[in-house]
Amino acid sequence: MLAFYLRRFQRQLKRIFSNISLRTILVVPFLLQVALTVGLVGYFSFRNGEAAVRDLAFQLRQELTARIDQQLQAYIRIPHQINKLNTDSFSQGQIDFYSGERINVFLQHIKNSPYLNAVYCAEEETGNFIGVSWSDDGSFFELMIRNNQTNGNMHLYGIDVRGDRLYFLRDAGPYEPRQRPWYRAAQATGKSVWSDIYLDFTTQLPTITASLSTYDGWGNRFIGVCGTDILLSEELRRFLQNLGIGKTGEAFIIERSGLLVSSSTDDSMTRKIGDQIQIIQATESENILVRETAKYLINKNLNLHTINQPKQFDFKIKRERQFVQILPFSNGHGFDWLIVLVVPEDDFMATINASKRTTILLCILALIFPTIFSIMIARWISLPISNLSDASQAIAQGKLQQKVHANGIKELRILAKSFNMMTQQVQDAFSALEKRVEERTFELRYEKDKSEKLLLNILPKAIADQLKNEQKTIACSMENVTILFADIVGFTPLSARIPPIQLVELLNQMFSRFDELADKYSLEKIKTIGDAYMVVGGLPIPRDDHAEAIADMALEMQQIMDDFKTCKILGNISGCEHFQIRIGINTGSVVAGVIGIKKFSYDLWGNAVNIASRMESSGKPGSIQVTDITYERLKYRYKFKPRGTINVKGKGNMTTYWLLGKI
């Protein structure tokens, strides 16, 4: 009988609610339920909230300070191990402060421990310095060198993944490593030591350095110091910000003097006074929690030097209670810091909903009657909504062929109809979009390939990549390259006897053959001026055999000229002569790069370029004239004939040689 009346009641409800909106059906019964439940829960939660907040705050502070302490221990352990490895290499003479040998080991240390900022060593006798560090923006690695070749300045170079030097970045100015805090600290103690917090030479950010003195192989003579930098304030800031210190809580670390080591805030930890940049005190922080907590510690006469055990207390900022925990942090290497955690009481209130059994029981009683009534309605509503949900999930998985049938509530019928129309439109639009995307992708890929080929025909790939990265100044000094200048003999008189179009076609045939040789020997064509041709070996990517490659190309250029005869151009069979080429070669240092903002051209500058040009202009037709520098590099693999001493315009007397062929 009860089941009969229950089914009858359900049928009546369906007739009554069939044309009522879904919002009305869902809001009214659940609103009564929520109002009753929240009222009861709120009343009893308020009574027990304060005790729960204090307990939760205590546990959170204990856990977070322990995690900070654990992270600090990890930060300070690794750098000393790295220093020990580097000082062993240093004492055995395995670190070259000029060529950068063993720099790949420094680079590997930083890759294995990303929180390290720099790894380096400095020499006591000369003040030489070499190391690897992150760039200022953290996007690539830099080689740092200071020696007599840099005139006592710090020079920074870009390096590749193997630690090989690629290009010069900038001159960071005078740098004396023996006067830096990390060097003096290690020299004074003669053992592993941490420096005081100081401002990094290049980034001007608060830094701390683990350093270790280095002695010669017999352990008698002090020869230098190896160090490892941590931008501790920034590394700790990232760690502290990821701790989840409530909603508005903060953590910070201070020295016993009150100096701010790091914090979870984004505020600057330095200030500029005149030309000097100084690390701020915690009482000068822009963050109110850090600043007021530090002031409270000082105003309450808490002697920071006597805190040897964890301490907990609370105080108020603008009538809001703050929970504070202090944990001393020290070790045998000179650290003596305080970890401070401050969390507002309000951060915990949102987590307090119900903590007593009586509250739970009352909530259950408050929910029983509304739940029985809601189940009957929810059952009626849930089926079509479930069908709609299943269809939506199928569409999200790419199964677009979906149809939804719904009866009952007005909104659900309208929604089902709209959904079916939408799925059809999505199918049509998706098909059209797929086709259009495929067409546009093909077009874009084709245009990109054309642009890439055009750019690489103008500039070397390494230079083109720098231009695409919007680097403003692209120039670097190359210490050892070989330059070739070539000039077609008798070409100027010939230009007056044949049409310009025919003349250009002849040049194009010759220079195209030269271009093929440049590609064959992986050399870089620089430019052509009239009937002159310039090519260089050893840049933009350094190579050891640049002089040999240039010599091979020069010899083959002479052979190519045998294929071109004047009679083929002038039509004079009786006066048929081969074209001759005059070639000059020199080896030395240059500056290479791209200047200006329009019509980019990769070019070379330097005394070595001028001398190579003079070798060509002062040479003889059909001959290859080289300088004594190039001769010294090639004399054991190529045949030469001494020309003797000649007077070179603008350079004075020079000893030159004729390159004849390979041995």
XYZ file of C-alpha atoms in Angstrom:
663
model
C 0.000 0.000 0.000
C 2.809 2.389 0.897
C 4.560 1.636 -2.390
C 1.313 2.394 -4.303
C 0.896 5.811 -2.708
C 4.603 6.550 -3.208
C 4.361 5.859 -6.970
C 1.181 7.918 -7.187
C 2.910 10.803 -5.413
C 5.798 10.620 -7.878
C 3.399 10.800 -10.880
C 1.737 13.860 -9.415
C 5.087 15.525 -8.867
C 6.035 14.878 -12.506
C 2.843 16.558 -13.762
C 3.300 19.521 -11.439
C 6.977 20.132 -12.222
C 7.055 19.243 -15.945
C 6.847 22.909 -17.033
C 8.784 24.419 -14.116
C 12.350 25.538 -14.798
C 15.257 23.382 -13.702
C 16.610 26.218 -11.558
C 13.426 26.310 -9.462
C 13.379 22.566 -8.908
C 17.011 22.466 -7.781
C 17.260 25.711 -5.813
C 14.202 25.587 -3.522
C 14.640 22.210 -1.775
C 18.430 22.419 -1.544
C 18.286 26.005 -0.297
C 16.232 24.861 2.703
C 18.646 22.018 3.312
C 21.779 24.205 3.102
C 20.297 26.920 5.340
C 19.500 24.434 8.097
C 22.846 22.597 7.836
C 25.070 25.653 7.670
C 23.312 27.275 10.608
C 23.934 24.310 12.871
C 27.487 23.666 11.656
C 28.460 27.307 11.965
C 27.200 27.560 15.526
C 29.212 24.635 16.864
C 32.250 25.301 14.649
C 32.556 28.775 16.126
C 32.745 27.327 19.649
C 35.541 24.893 18.804
C 37.335 26.886 16.096
C 39.938 28.692 18.173
C 41.348 25.534 19.745
C 41.502 23.815 16.356
C 43.255 26.808 14.809
C 46.003 26.827 17.414
C 46.609 23.098 17.060
C 46.728 23.289 13.276
C 49.011 26.330 13.360
C 51.445 24.535 15.651
C 51.643 21.463 13.395
C 52.013 23.540 10.235
C 54.803 25.679 11.683
C 56.688 22.613 12.889
C 56.461 20.918 9.487
C 57.343 23.960 7.386
C 60.355 25.028 9.444
C 61.639 21.437 9.366
C 61.340 21.393 5.557
C 63.191 24.709 5.278
C 65.973 23.382 7.530
C 66.220 20.199 5.437
C 66.453 22.199 2.193
C 69.194 24.442 3.590
C 71.212 21.384 4.629
C 70.953 20.103 1.036
C 72.093 23.458 -0.384
C 75.243 23.654 1.742
C 76.420 20.057 1.321
C 76.856 19.801 -2.464
C 79.052 22.928 -3.062
C 81.831 21.673 -0.748
C 81.950 18.342 -2.575
C 82.283 20.173 -5.901
C 85.067 22.405 -4.523
C 87.024 19.358 -3.363
C 86.939 17.842 -6.871
C 87.998 21.134 -8.481
C 90.862 21.823 -6.057
C 92.242 18.330 -6.732
C 92.270 19.118 -10.468
C 93.766 22.570 -9.774
C 96.635 21.223 -7.666
C 97.477 18.688 -10.393
C 97.685 21.442 -13.030
C 94.634 20.221 -14.968
C 92.925 23.642 -15.118
C 94.131 25.954 -17.890
C 93.291 29.599 -17.156
C 93.782 30.555 -20.827
C 92.392 27.823 -23.071
C 89.587 26.803 -20.702
C 90.561 23.128 -20.369
C 88.377 21.259 -17.830
C 85.643 23.902 -18.170
C 83.282 21.146 -19.296
C 83.639 19.669 -15.782
C 82.540 23.000 -14.252
C 79.576 23.048 -16.639
C 78.596 19.521 -15.659
C 78.579 20.492 -11.963
C 76.024 23.256 -12.623
C 73.873 20.988 -14.805
C 73.767 18.348 -12.057
C 72.878 20.946 -9.383
C 70.698 23.613 -11.074
C 70.513 25.741 -7.930
C 74.227 26.560 -8.305
C 74.922 29.893 -10.017
C 78.652 29.596 -10.747
C 81.673 27.266 -10.367
C 85.186 28.726 -10.697
C 88.829 28.823 -9.554
C 91.331 31.673 -9.068
C 95.147 31.589 -9.022
C 97.117 33.280 -6.243
C 100.315 34.167 -8.122
C 98.774 35.861 -11.196
C 95.188 36.577 -10.169
C 94.007 34.500 -13.144
C 90.365 33.462 -12.881
C 88.201 31.033 -14.872
C 84.732 29.613 -14.334
C 81.273 28.843 -15.677
C 78.028 30.522 -14.604
C 74.426 30.988 -15.617
C 73.674 34.091 -17.676
C 71.839 36.975 -15.965
C 68.462 35.800 -17.294
C 69.226 32.092 -16.668
C 68.753 31.069 -20.326
C 72.299 29.901 -21.173
C 75.780 29.338 -19.725
C 78.708 31.757 -19.762
C 82.467 31.246 -19.632
C 84.164 33.738 -17.252
C 87.885 34.486 -17.826
C 90.274 36.962 -16.215
C 94.000 36.879 -17.051
C 96.733 39.076 -18.505
C 95.249 38.634 -21.973
C 92.061 40.371 -20.755
C 94.102 43.172 -19.108
C 92.699 42.328 -15.695
C 89.075 42.617 -16.856
C 86.404 39.948 -16.586
C 85.504 38.706 -20.091
C 82.307 36.713 -20.643
C 81.839 34.246 -23.520
C 78.906 32.146 -24.680
C 79.620 28.403 -24.604
C 77.957 25.347 -26.092
C 76.739 22.212 -24.269
C 80.291 20.764 -24.254
C 81.800 23.863 -22.664
C 83.504 25.029 -25.876
C 83.798 28.787 -26.351
C 81.501 30.140 -29.094
C 81.497 33.949 -29.089
C 82.428 36.954 -26.991
C 79.566 38.404 -24.935
C 80.888 41.433 -23.088
C 83.607 42.943 -20.928
C 82.321 43.078 -17.333
C 85.082 45.466 -16.226
C 88.045 45.223 -13.844
C 87.958 42.189 -11.593
C 90.435 41.163 -8.885
C 89.415 37.742 -7.478
C 92.007 37.872 -4.699
C 90.112 40.804 -3.141
C 86.690 39.114 -3.207
C 85.107 37.948 0.097
C 85.001 34.278 -0.914
C 88.738 34.257 -1.740
C 89.819 35.995 1.455
C 87.640 33.759 3.626
C 89.182 30.554 2.221
C 92.735 31.955 2.286
C 92.378 33.009 5.913
C 91.124 29.632 7.184
C 92.902 27.239 4.821
C 89.862 24.944 4.722
C 86.286 24.675 3.443
C 84.392 27.807 4.378
C 81.284 29.794 3.512
C 81.663 33.494 2.835
C 79.458 36.157 4.337
C 76.539 37.262 2.192
C 77.767 39.708 -0.453
C 76.593 41.173 -3.770
C 77.557 39.166 -6.858
C 80.014 40.943 -9.214
C 77.829 40.600 -12.346
C 74.219 40.195 -11.126
C 74.462 42.459 -8.026
C 72.207 39.957 -6.210
C 72.849 38.685 -2.672
C 75.163 35.712 -3.010
C 76.929 33.253 -0.765
C 79.986 31.262 -1.789
C 81.452 27.984 -0.653
C 85.215 28.199 -1.167
C 88.235 25.970 -0.513
C 91.959 26.759 -0.488
C 94.174 24.922 -2.980
C 97.775 23.849 -2.379
C 100.427 22.425 -4.694
C 100.934 18.704 -5.158
C 103.098 18.507 -2.017
C 100.615 20.454 0.063
C 103.179 23.094 1.031
C 102.434 26.155 -1.086
C 99.095 27.990 -1.306
C 98.268 28.366 -5.041
C 94.656 29.596 -5.154
C 91.007 29.092 -4.283
C 88.085 27.282 -5.911
C 84.550 28.440 -5.215
C 80.897 27.649 -5.874
C 78.249 30.401 -5.886
C 74.635 30.106 -4.836
C 72.296 33.050 -5.382
C 70.904 31.935 -2.060
C 68.295 34.637 -1.741
C 66.752 33.777 -5.133
C 67.024 29.987 -4.752
C 65.501 30.065 -1.279
C 62.830 32.506 -2.450
C 61.619 30.031 -5.071
C 61.663 27.213 -2.529
C 59.864 29.228 0.143
C 57.210 30.414 -2.313
C 56.373 26.795 -3.182
C 55.940 25.697 0.432
C 52.278 26.717 0.645
C 52.491 28.796 3.827
C 48.758 29.265 4.220
C 47.057 31.877 2.048
C 49.010 34.917 3.189
C 51.732 33.515 5.444
C 55.411 34.257 4.834
C 58.742 32.672 5.714
C 62.075 34.463 5.885
C 65.644 33.790 6.982
C 67.816 36.335 8.803
C 71.289 36.533 10.224
C 71.714 37.117 13.945
C 72.417 40.753 13.098
C 68.960 41.083 11.529
C 70.259 41.086 7.930
C 67.700 39.559 5.550
C 69.039 36.397 3.862
C 65.918 35.400 1.906
C 62.135 35.475 2.059
C 59.077 34.049 0.335
C 58.055 37.522 -0.852
C 58.752 39.056 -4.262
C 60.109 42.261 -2.727
C 63.657 43.398 -3.440
C 66.255 42.415 -0.852
C 68.634 45.224 -1.758
C 68.526 49.004 -1.808
C 70.646 51.589 -3.543
C 72.308 54.325 -1.494
C 74.168 56.681 -3.800
C 76.362 54.458 -5.971
C 76.305 51.614 -3.441
C 73.884 48.662 -3.400
C 73.294 47.200 0.079
C 71.409 44.196 1.450
C 68.515 45.388 3.602
C 67.660 44.551 7.199
C 64.518 42.492 7.793
C 62.980 45.525 9.532
C 63.254 47.416 6.207
C 61.312 44.860 4.141
C 58.409 46.110 2.043
C 56.285 43.130 3.141
C 54.275 43.978 6.269
C 54.486 40.473 7.799
C 58.280 40.294 7.454
C 58.830 43.883 8.572
C 56.489 43.863 11.579
C 57.630 40.425 12.778
C 61.266 41.564 12.719
C 60.361 44.767 14.572
C 58.415 42.771 17.165
C 61.450 40.554 17.852
C 63.628 43.616 18.417
C 61.089 45.692 20.379
C 60.362 42.816 22.755
C 64.097 42.700 23.555
C 64.475 39.168 22.255
C 68.235 38.771 21.912
C 68.637 37.090 18.541
C 72.137 35.905 19.506
C 70.798 33.816 22.410
C 68.093 31.878 20.522
C 69.473 28.336 20.486
C 66.203 26.384 20.587
C 62.989 26.551 18.490
C 60.600 29.202 19.816
C 56.890 29.803 19.214
C 54.774 32.817 20.074
C 51.990 34.960 18.675
C 51.395 38.697 18.374
C 48.988 41.038 16.599
C 49.335 43.234 13.524
C 46.432 45.684 13.182
C 44.408 43.589 15.655
C 44.931 40.383 13.684
C 46.685 37.522 15.448
C 49.884 36.156 13.863
C 51.476 32.800 14.731
C 55.298 32.837 14.683
C 57.925 30.075 14.843
C 61.710 30.621 15.068
C 64.193 27.826 14.305
C 67.985 28.319 14.656
C 70.061 27.045 11.743
C 73.813 26.570 12.052
C 76.587 24.206 11.009
C 80.316 23.828 11.277
C 81.093 26.040 8.266
C 80.081 29.427 9.658
C 76.322 29.579 9.177
C 74.374 31.078 12.065
C 70.902 31.995 10.851
C 67.334 32.080 12.116
C 64.429 30.609 10.146
C 61.262 32.603 10.887
C 57.745 31.521 9.891
C 54.745 33.825 10.384
C 51.161 32.778 9.528
C 48.013 34.890 10.135
C 45.323 33.231 12.197
C 42.769 33.978 9.464
C 44.542 31.549 7.115
C 43.309 28.624 9.157
C 39.708 29.670 9.721
C 38.600 28.609 6.233
C 39.668 25.038 7.006
C 37.552 24.810 10.157
C 34.160 23.296 9.264
C 33.448 20.608 11.803
C 35.687 19.055 14.461
C 33.405 17.343 17.016
C 31.236 14.245 16.853
C 28.213 16.161 18.056
C 28.509 18.536 15.095
C 28.653 15.596 12.672
C 25.619 13.914 14.257
C 23.579 17.102 14.091
C 24.563 17.578 10.458
C 23.379 14.049 9.670
C 20.034 14.653 11.395
C 19.669 17.954 9.563
C 20.258 16.247 6.219
C 18.020 13.155 6.566
C 14.637 14.673 5.734
C 15.774 17.002 2.907
C 17.783 14.132 1.443
C 14.788 11.767 1.193
C 12.784 14.433 -0.589
C 15.724 15.363 -2.860
C 16.447 11.774 -3.898
C 13.060 11.390 -5.563
C 13.532 14.596 -7.563
C 17.214 13.977 -8.277
C 16.411 10.534 -9.683
C 13.951 12.060 -12.093
C 16.431 14.761 -13.139
C 19.675 12.776 -13.157
C 18.859 10.333 -15.965
C 18.569 12.830 -18.869
C 21.444 14.851 -17.451
C 23.550 11.696 -17.274
C 22.749 10.951 -20.924
C 23.765 14.480 -21.845
C 26.987 14.134 -19.833
C 27.889 10.844 -21.534
C 27.309 12.359 -24.944
C 29.452 15.391 -24.065
C 32.329 13.166 -22.926
C 32.095 11.163 -26.140
C 32.339 14.374 -28.191
C 35.349 15.464 -26.133
C 37.025 12.177 -27.124
C 36.403 12.893 -30.815
C 33.211 10.846 -31.281
C 31.070 13.532 -32.883
C 28.159 11.320 -33.984
C 25.982 11.799 -30.873
C 22.202 12.155 -30.372
C 20.451 12.928 -27.088
C 16.772 12.113 -26.333
C 15.210 13.812 -23.317
C 11.715 13.925 -21.795
C 10.315 15.632 -18.747
C 11.535 19.067 -17.711
C 11.165 21.888 -20.220
C 14.779 23.110 -19.995
C 16.126 19.584 -20.538
C 14.043 19.145 -23.699
C 15.271 22.481 -25.053
C 18.829 21.634 -24.033
C 18.700 18.247 -25.780
C 17.429 19.818 -28.989
C 20.086 22.539 -28.877
C 22.754 19.958 -28.103
C 21.866 17.890 -31.159
C 21.963 20.990 -33.360
C 25.298 21.977 -31.857
C 26.871 18.562 -32.499
C 25.870 18.752 -36.141
C 27.345 22.238 -36.450
C 30.520 21.084 -34.696
C 30.890 18.205 -37.144
C 30.522 20.528 -40.127
C 32.805 23.192 -38.667
C 35.420 20.651 -37.607
C 35.590 19.156 -41.093
C 35.937 22.593 -42.691
C 38.507 23.683 -40.099
C 40.578 20.541 -40.569
C 40.757 21.151 -44.278
C 41.616 24.823 -43.856
C 44.275 24.142 -41.197
C 45.893 21.535 -43.411
C 46.020 23.995 -46.316
C 47.391 26.839 -44.205
C 49.951 24.567 -42.530
C 51.274 23.503 -45.919
C 51.436 27.127 -47.106
C 53.195 28.313 -43.965
C 55.717 25.469 -44.061
C 56.464 26.206 -47.717
C 56.954 29.931 -47.083
C 59.086 29.269 -44.014
C 61.371 26.930 -45.986
C 61.772 29.580 -48.682
C 62.628 32.245 -46.108
C 65.132 29.969 -44.359
C 66.915 29.129 -47.624
C 67.051 32.785 -48.641
C 68.466 33.863 -45.273
C 71.089 31.079 -45.259
C 72.215 32.141 -48.750
C 73.019 35.571 -47.293
C 74.350 34.805 -43.809
C 76.005 31.872 -41.990
C 73.556 29.710 -40.052
C 74.974 30.675 -36.626
C 74.649 34.386 -37.480
C 71.155 33.919 -38.927
C 70.070 32.189 -35.716
C 71.328 35.142 -33.662
C 69.431 37.587 -35.898
C 66.234 35.573 -35.500
C 66.692 35.778 -31.727
C 66.698 39.592 -32.095
C 70.252 40.026 -30.845
C 71.087 43.686 -31.544
C 74.879 43.564 -31.947
C 76.329 40.504 -33.669
C 80.099 40.612 -33.647
C 82.813 38.428 -32.163
C 86.577 38.268 -32.151
C 88.130 35.200 -33.773
C 91.726 34.606 -32.792
C 92.791 32.292 -35.625
C 91.299 32.346 -39.144
C 92.679 32.279 -42.705
C 91.526 34.782 -45.346
C 91.750 34.401 -49.142
C 91.456 37.229 -51.681
C 91.312 36.417 -55.398
C 91.196 38.684 -58.471
C 90.649 37.807 -62.153
C 93.683 39.084 -64.106
C 92.871 41.222 -67.170
C 89.187 41.333 -66.422
C 88.951 45.150 -66.363
C 90.229 45.627 -69.966
C 87.984 42.783 -71.082
C 84.903 44.565 -69.656
C 85.347 47.372 -72.203
C 85.247 44.916 -75.134
C 82.149 42.812 -74.389
C 78.506 43.650 -73.466
C 77.735 43.968 -69.710
C 75.248 41.069 -69.756
C 77.853 38.741 -71.250
C 80.438 40.007 -68.745
C 78.151 39.310 -65.767
C 77.328 35.850 -67.130
C 81.058 35.042 -67.311
C 81.606 36.225 -63.727
C 78.614 34.192 -62.590
C 80.049 31.017 -64.133
C 83.443 31.569 -62.492
C 82.145 32.546 -59.055
C 79.568 29.739 -59.047
C 82.446 27.279 -59.446
C 84.249 29.057 -56.595
C 81.096 28.825 -54.442
C 81.005 25.065 -55.007
C 84.596 24.857 -53.759
C 83.681 26.900 -50.652
C 80.882 24.435 -49.885
C 83.176 21.482 -50.569
C 85.743 22.661 -47.990
C 83.137 24.081 -45.522
C 84.459 27.622 -45.895
C 82.570 30.888 -45.514
C 82.209 33.093 -48.595
C 82.262 36.716 -47.447
C 81.618 38.806 -50.559
C 82.495 39.622 -54.157
C 83.464 43.080 -55.354
C 83.598 43.349 -59.134
C 85.940 40.581 -60.236
C 87.358 40.081 -56.714
C 86.347 37.128 -54.526
C 86.812 36.832 -50.728
C 86.484 33.669 -48.612
C 87.560 32.793 -45.042
C 88.135 29.626 -43.056
C 87.707 29.177 -39.311
C 84.501 31.139 -38.687
C 81.806 31.547 -37.569
C 82.499 28.060 -36.119
C 86.200 27.677 -35.181
C 88.149 24.815 -36.796
C 91.780 23.695 -36.602
C 92.351 23.027 -40.339
C 91.187 26.402 -41.661
C 94.544 27.156 -43.345
C 94.672 23.741 -45.066
C 91.100 24.150 -46.374
C 91.897 27.605 -47.804
C 95.100 26.291 -49.441
C 93.208 23.387 -51.068
C 90.554 25.752 -52.397
C 93.187 28.159 -53.809
C 94.897 25.338 -55.720
C 91.598 24.155 -57.175
C 90.641 27.726 -58.123
C 93.755 27.816 -60.338
C 92.653 24.590 -62.023
C 89.144 25.941 -62.596
C 90.528 28.971 -64.442
C 91.903 26.609 -67.113
C 88.289 25.984 -68.218
C 87.789 29.649 -69.180
C 89.432 31.073 -72.330
C 89.313 34.548 -73.866
C 88.576 33.206 -77.321
C 85.291 31.741 -76.134
C 84.233 35.207 -75.053
C 85.695 37.366 -77.859
C 85.350 34.875 -80.697
C 89.051 35.258 -81.596
C 90.405 31.756 -82.188
C 93.936 32.881 -83.046
C 94.349 34.776 -79.770
C 92.939 32.118 -77.445
C 94.340 32.476 -73.930
C 93.392 31.096 -70.526
C 92.124 33.473 -67.876
C 94.493 33.805 -64.934
C 93.764 34.473 -61.286
C 95.860 36.251 -58.671
C 95.407 34.924 -55.089
C 96.612 36.213 -51.712
C 96.323 34.346 -48.366
C 96.984 35.414 -44.758
C 96.283 33.959 -41.300
C 95.489 35.968 -38.195
C 92.783 37.356 -35.874
C 89.721 39.252 -37.096
C 86.432 40.664 -35.869
C 83.467 39.163 -37.727
C 79.825 40.104 -37.601
C 76.827 41.970 -38.961
C 76.391 45.700 -38.474
C 73.620 48.143 -39.306
C 69.850 47.599 -39.395
C 69.194 47.137 -43.131
C 70.491 44.893 -45.929
C 72.519 42.689 -43.604
C 75.949 41.548 -44.764
C 78.368 39.320 -42.890
C 81.834 40.898 -43.050
C 85.341 40.866 -41.509
C 87.531 43.612 -40.062
C 91.076 43.668 -38.826
C 94.727 43.933 -39.805
C 94.794 40.314 -40.988
C 92.135 41.144 -43.623
C 94.160 44.088 -44.942
C 97.336 41.989 -45.203
C 95.470 39.234 -47.108
C 94.254 41.885 -49.576
C 97.831 43.167 -49.996
C 99.024 39.614 -50.668
C 96.592 39.435 -53.591
C 97.280 42.919 -55.009
C 101.078 42.497 -54.805
C 101.042 38.977 -56.228
C 101.591 37.717 -59.776
C 99.022 36.385 -62.261
C 98.533 32.656 -61.928
C 100.275 32.573 -58.510
C 99.243 32.163 -54.882
C 101.142 34.450 -52.484
C 101.013 33.690 -48.724
C 102.421 35.381 -45.634
C 105.033 33.820 -43.381
C 102.328 33.132 -40.744
C 100.351 30.992 -43.189
C 103.576 29.415 -44.464
C 104.508 28.255 -40.932
C 101.158 26.475 -40.587
C 101.373 24.722 -43.975
C 105.068 24.177 -44.696
C 105.084 20.488 -43.729
C 102.157 19.529 -45.959
C 102.457 21.821 -48.974
C 105.143 22.854 -51.470
C 106.334 26.458 -51.289
C 108.832 28.651 -53.072
C 110.266 31.642 -51.165
C 109.621 34.948 -52.854
C 111.786 36.870 -50.409
C 111.183 40.222 -48.775
C 108.850 42.648 -50.539
C 107.596 46.077 -49.618
C 103.872 45.876 -48.901
C 101.935 49.102 -49.132
C 101.065 50.402 -45.691
C 102.771 47.411 -43.956
C 106.487 47.778 -44.765
C 108.826 44.920 -45.636
C 107.338 41.419 -45.394
C 108.640 37.933 -46.188
C 106.246 36.046 -48.476
C 106.061 32.670 -50.262
C 104.498 31.177 -53.383
C 102.154 28.209 -52.733
C 102.869 25.580 -55.425
C 100.884 22.514 -54.383
C 100.581 19.631 -51.939
C 103.483 17.480 -50.857
